[in-house]
PDB file of C-alpha atoms in Angstrom:
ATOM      1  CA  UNK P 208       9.783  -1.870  31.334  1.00  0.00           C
ATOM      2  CA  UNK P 209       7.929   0.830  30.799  1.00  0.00           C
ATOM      3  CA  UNK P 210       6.005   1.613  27.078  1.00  0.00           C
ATOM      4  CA  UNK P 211       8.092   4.364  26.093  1.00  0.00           C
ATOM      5  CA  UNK P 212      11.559   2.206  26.634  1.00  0.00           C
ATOM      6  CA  UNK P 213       9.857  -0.956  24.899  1.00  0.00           C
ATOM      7  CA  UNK P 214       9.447   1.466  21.977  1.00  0.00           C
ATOM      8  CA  UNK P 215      12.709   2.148  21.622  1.00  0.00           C
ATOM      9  CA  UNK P 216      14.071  -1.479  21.945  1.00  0.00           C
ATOM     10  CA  UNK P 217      11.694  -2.061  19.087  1.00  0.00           C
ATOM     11  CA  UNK P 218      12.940   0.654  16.889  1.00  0.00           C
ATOM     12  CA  UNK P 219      16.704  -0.240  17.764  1.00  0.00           C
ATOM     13  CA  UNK P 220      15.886  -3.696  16.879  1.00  0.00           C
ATOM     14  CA  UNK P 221      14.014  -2.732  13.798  1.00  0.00           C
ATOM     15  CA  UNK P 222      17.234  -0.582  13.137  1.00  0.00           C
ATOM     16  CA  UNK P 223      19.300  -3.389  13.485  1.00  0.00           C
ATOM     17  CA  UNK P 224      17.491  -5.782  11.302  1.00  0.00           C
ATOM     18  CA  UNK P 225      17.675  -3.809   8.202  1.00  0.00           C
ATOM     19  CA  UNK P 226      21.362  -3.166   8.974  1.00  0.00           C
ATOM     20  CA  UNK P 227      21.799  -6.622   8.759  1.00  0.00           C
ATOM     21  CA  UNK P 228      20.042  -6.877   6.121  1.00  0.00           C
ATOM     22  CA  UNK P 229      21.855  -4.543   4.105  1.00  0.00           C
ATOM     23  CA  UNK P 230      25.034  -5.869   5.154  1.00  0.00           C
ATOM     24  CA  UNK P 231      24.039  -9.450   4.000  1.00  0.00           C
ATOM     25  CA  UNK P 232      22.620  -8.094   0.855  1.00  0.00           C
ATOM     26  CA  UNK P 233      26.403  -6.728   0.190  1.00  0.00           C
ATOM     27  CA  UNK P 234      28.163  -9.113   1.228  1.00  0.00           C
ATOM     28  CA  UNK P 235      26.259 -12.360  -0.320  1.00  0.00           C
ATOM     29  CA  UNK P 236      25.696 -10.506  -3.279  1.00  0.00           C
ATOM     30  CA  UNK P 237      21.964 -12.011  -3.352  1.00  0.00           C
ATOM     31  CA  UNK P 238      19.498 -10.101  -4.154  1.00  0.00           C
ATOM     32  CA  UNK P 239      16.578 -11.858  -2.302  1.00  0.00           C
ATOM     33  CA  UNK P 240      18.205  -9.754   0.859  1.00  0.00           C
ATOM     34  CA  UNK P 241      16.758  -6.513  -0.820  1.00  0.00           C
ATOM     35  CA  UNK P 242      13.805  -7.758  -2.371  1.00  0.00           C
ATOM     36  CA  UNK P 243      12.722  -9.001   0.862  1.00  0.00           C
ATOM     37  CA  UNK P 244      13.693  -5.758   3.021  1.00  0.00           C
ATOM     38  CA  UNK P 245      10.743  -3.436   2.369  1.00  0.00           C
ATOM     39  CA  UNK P 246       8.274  -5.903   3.459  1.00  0.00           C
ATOM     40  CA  UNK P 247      10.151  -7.116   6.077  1.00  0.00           C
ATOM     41  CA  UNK P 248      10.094  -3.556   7.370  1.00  0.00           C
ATOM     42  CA  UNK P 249       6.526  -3.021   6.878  1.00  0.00           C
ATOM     43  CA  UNK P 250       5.492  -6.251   8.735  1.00  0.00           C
ATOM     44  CA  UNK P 251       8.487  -5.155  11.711  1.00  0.00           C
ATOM     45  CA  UNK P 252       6.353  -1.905  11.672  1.00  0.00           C
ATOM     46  CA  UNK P 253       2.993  -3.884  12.148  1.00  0.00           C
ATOM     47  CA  UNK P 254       3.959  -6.126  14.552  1.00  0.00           C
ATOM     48  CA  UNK P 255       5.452  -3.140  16.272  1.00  0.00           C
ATOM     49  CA  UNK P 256       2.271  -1.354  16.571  1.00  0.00           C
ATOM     50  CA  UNK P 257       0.199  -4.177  17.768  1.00  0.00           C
ATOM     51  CA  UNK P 258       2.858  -5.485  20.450  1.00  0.00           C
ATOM     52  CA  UNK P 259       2.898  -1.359  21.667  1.00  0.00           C
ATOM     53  CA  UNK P 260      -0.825  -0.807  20.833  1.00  0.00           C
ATOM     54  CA  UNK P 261      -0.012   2.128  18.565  1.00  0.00           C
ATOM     55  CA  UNK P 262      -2.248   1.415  15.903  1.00  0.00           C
ATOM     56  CA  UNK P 263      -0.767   4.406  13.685  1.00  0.00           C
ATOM     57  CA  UNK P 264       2.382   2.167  13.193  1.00  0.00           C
ATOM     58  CA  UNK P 265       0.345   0.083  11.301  1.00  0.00           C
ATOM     59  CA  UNK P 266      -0.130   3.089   8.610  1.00  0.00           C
ATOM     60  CA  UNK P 267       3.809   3.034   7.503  1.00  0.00           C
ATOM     61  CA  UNK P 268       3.661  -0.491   8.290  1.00  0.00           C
ATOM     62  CA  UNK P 269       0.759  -1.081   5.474  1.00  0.00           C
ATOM     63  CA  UNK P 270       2.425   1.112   3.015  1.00  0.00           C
ATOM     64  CA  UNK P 271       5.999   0.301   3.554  1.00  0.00           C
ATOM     65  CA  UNK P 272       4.873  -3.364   3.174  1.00  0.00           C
ATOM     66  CA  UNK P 273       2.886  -2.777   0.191  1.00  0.00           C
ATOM     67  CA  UNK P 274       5.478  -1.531  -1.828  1.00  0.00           C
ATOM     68  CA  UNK P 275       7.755  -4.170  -0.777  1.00  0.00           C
ATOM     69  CA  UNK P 276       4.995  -6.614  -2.033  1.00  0.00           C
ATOM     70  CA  UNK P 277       5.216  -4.963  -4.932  1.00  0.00           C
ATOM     71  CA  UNK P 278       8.568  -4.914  -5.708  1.00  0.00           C
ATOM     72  CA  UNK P 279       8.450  -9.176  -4.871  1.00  0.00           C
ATOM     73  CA  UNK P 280       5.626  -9.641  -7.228  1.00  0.00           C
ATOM     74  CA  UNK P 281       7.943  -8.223  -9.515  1.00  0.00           C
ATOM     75  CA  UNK P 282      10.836 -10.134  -8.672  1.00  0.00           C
ATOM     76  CA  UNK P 283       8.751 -13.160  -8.232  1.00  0.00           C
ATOM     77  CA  UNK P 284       7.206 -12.941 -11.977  1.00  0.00           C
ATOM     78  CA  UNK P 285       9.753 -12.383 -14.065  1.00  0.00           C
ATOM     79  CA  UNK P 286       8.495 -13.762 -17.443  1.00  0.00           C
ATOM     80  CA  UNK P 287       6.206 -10.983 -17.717  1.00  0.00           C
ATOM     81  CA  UNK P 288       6.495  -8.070 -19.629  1.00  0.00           C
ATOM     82  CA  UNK P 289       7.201  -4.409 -18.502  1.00  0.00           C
ATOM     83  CA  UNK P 290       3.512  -3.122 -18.390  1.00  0.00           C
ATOM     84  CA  UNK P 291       2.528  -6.300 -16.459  1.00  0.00           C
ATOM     85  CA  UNK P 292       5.419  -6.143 -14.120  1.00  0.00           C
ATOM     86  CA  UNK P 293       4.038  -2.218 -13.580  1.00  0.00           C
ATOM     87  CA  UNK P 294       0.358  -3.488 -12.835  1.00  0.00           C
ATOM     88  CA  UNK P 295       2.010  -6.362 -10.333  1.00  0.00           C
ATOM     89  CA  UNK P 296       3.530  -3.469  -8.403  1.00  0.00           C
ATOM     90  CA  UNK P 297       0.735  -1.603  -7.948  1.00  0.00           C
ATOM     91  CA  UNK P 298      -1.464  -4.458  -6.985  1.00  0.00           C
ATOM     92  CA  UNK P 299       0.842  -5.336  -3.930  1.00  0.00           C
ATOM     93  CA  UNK P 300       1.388  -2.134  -3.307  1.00  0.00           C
ATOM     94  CA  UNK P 301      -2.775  -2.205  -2.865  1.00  0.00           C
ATOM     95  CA  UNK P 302      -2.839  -4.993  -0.747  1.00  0.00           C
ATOM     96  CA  UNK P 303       0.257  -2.846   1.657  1.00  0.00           C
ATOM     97  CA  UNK P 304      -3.186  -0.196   1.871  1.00  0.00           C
ATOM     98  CA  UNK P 305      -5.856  -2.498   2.603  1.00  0.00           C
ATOM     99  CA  UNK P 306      -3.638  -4.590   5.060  1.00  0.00           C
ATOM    100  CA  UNK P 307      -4.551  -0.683   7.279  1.00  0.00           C
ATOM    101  CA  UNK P 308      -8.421  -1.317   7.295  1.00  0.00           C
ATOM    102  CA  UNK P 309      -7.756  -5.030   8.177  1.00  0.00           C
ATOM    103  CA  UNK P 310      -5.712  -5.114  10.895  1.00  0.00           C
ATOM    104  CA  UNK P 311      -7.185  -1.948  12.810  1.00  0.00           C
ATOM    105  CA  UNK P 312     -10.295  -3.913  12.519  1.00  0.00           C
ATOM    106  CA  UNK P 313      -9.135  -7.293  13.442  1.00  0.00           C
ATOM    107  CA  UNK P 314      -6.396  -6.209  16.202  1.00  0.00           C
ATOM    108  CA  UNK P 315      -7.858  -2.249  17.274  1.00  0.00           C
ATOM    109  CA  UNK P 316     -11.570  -3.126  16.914  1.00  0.00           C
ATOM    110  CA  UNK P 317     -11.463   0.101  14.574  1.00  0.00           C
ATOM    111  CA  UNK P 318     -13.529   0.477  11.112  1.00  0.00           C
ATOM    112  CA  UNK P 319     -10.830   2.996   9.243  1.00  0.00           C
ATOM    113  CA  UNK P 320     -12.215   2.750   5.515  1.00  0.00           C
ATOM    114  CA  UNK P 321     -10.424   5.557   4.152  1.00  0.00           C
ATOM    115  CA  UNK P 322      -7.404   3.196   3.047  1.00  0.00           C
ATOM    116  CA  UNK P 323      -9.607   1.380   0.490  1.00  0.00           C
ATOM    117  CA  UNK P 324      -9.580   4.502  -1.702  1.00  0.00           C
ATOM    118  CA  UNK P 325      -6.023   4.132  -2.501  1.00  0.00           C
ATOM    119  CA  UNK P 326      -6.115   0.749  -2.037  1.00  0.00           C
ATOM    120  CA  UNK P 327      -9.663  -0.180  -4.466  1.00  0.00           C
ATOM    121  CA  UNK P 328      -7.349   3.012  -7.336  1.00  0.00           C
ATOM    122  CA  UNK P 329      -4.470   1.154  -7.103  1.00  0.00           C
ATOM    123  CA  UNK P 330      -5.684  -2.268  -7.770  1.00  0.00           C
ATOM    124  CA  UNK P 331      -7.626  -0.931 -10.518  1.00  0.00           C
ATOM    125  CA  UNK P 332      -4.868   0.487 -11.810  1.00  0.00           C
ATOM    126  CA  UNK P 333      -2.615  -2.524 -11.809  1.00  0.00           C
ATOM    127  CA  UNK P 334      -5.412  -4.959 -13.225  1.00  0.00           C
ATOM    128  CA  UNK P 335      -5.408  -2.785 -15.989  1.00  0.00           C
ATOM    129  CA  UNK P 336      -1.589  -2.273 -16.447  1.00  0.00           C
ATOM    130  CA  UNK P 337      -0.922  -6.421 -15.554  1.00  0.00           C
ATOM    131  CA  UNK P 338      -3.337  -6.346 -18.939  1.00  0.00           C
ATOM    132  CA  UNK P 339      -0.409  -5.205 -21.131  1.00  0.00           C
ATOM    133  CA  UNK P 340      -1.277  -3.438 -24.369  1.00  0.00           C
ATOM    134  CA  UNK P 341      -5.289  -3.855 -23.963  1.00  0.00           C
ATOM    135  CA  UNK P 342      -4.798  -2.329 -20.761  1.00  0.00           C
ATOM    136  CA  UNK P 343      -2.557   0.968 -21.995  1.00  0.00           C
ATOM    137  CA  UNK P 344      -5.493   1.210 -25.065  1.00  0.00           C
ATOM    138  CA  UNK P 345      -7.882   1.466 -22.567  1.00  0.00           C
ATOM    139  CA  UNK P 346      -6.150   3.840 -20.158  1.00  0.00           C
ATOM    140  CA  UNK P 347      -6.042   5.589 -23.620  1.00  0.00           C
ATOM    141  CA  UNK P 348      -9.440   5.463 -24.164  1.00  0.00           C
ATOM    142  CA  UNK P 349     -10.234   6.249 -20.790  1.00  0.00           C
ATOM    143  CA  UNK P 350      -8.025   9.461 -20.739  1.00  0.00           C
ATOM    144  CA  UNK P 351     -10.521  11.089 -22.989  1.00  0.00           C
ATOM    145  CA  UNK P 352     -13.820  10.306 -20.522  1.00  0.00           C
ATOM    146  CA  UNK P 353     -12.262  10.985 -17.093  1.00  0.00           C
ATOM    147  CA  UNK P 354     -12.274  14.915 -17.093  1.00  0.00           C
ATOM    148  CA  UNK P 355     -16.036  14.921 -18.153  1.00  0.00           C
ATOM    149  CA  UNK P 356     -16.786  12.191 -15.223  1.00  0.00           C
ATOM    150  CA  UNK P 357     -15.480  14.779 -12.947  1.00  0.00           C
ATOM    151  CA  UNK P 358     -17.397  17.639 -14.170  1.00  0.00           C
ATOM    152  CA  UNK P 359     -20.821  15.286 -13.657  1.00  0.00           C
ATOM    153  CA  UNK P 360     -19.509  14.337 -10.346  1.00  0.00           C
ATOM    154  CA  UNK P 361     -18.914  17.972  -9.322  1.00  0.00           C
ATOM    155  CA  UNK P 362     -22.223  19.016 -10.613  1.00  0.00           C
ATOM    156  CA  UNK P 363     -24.285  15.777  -8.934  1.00  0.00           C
ATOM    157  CA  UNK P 364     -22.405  17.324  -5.344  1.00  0.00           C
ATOM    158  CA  UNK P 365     -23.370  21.142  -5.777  1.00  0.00           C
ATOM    159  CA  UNK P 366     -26.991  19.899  -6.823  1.00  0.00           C
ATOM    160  CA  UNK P 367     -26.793  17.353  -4.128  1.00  0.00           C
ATOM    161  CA  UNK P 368     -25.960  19.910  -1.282  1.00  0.00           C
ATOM    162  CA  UNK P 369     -28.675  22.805  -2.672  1.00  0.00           C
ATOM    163  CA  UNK P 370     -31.587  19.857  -2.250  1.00  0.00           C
ATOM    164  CA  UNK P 371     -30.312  18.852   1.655  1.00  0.00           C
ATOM    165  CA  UNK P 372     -30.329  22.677   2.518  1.00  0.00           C
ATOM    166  CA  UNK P 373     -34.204  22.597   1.527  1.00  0.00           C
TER     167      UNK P 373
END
């Protein structure tokens, strides 16, 4: 079987398992079926790349999964309140980004860092949302700083290019 056919067996099966999925989710009326569908997908996706060693599958496969995490962190904590249920998504939803640098590492040998920006914003993020109200006053708080962090920033790279050019 050649690569190209063995991709489309995958993707016909991957097809077939979130059919079933959604048919099982209907019909049992449980909603574990669609809780567990978006990470099922993204790991599908994974597995997908590594068995066809495509590691750009494992891009929708990180972030597909990540949000699914998300969503079952949710699910999984109920007791929480809104704001923390909010920073739970976005911390699985984190791990769904890092999961990229991982695996290309681990299975493609490949350093790809440039998921850990999301990945590092997003789990700040949701530490400070699973915080609750502390977290919103300093998201507050922080609202006012930001814009003149970004103005140093900007200034530190124009000064920082001039002095390399000498």
């Amino acid at each position: 079987m050649e690569k190209k056919d063995f991709g489309k067996l995958f993707l016909g099966s991957i097809l077939i398992i979130a059919g079933l999925f959604a048919v099982l989710a209907n019909f049992f009326k449980l909603t574990i079926f669609g809780v567990l569908f978006l990470p099922t997908l993204g790991l599908l996706f994974i597995i997908w790349s590594i068995i066809l060693k495509e590691e750009e599958l494992i891009i929708p496969g990180g972030i597909i999964g990540g949000v699914g995490l998300g969503i079952l962190f949710i699910n999984l904590f109920e007791n929480v309140n809104d704001i923390s249920k909010g920073g739970l998504f976005f911390i699985g939803f984190s791990i769904g980004w890092i999961l990229i640098t991982i695996i290309s590492k681990l299975i493609f040998k490949k350093t790809i860092l440039w998921p850990l920006i999301p990945s590092s914003i997003l789990f700040i993020l949701g530490i400070i949302l699973f915080l609750g109200d502390k977290g919103i006053i300093f998201l507050q708080n922080f609202s006012l700083i930001w814009p003149y962090l970004l103005i140093i920033g900007g200034f530190f790279i124009i000064l920082k290019s001039f002095i390399r050019k000498k």
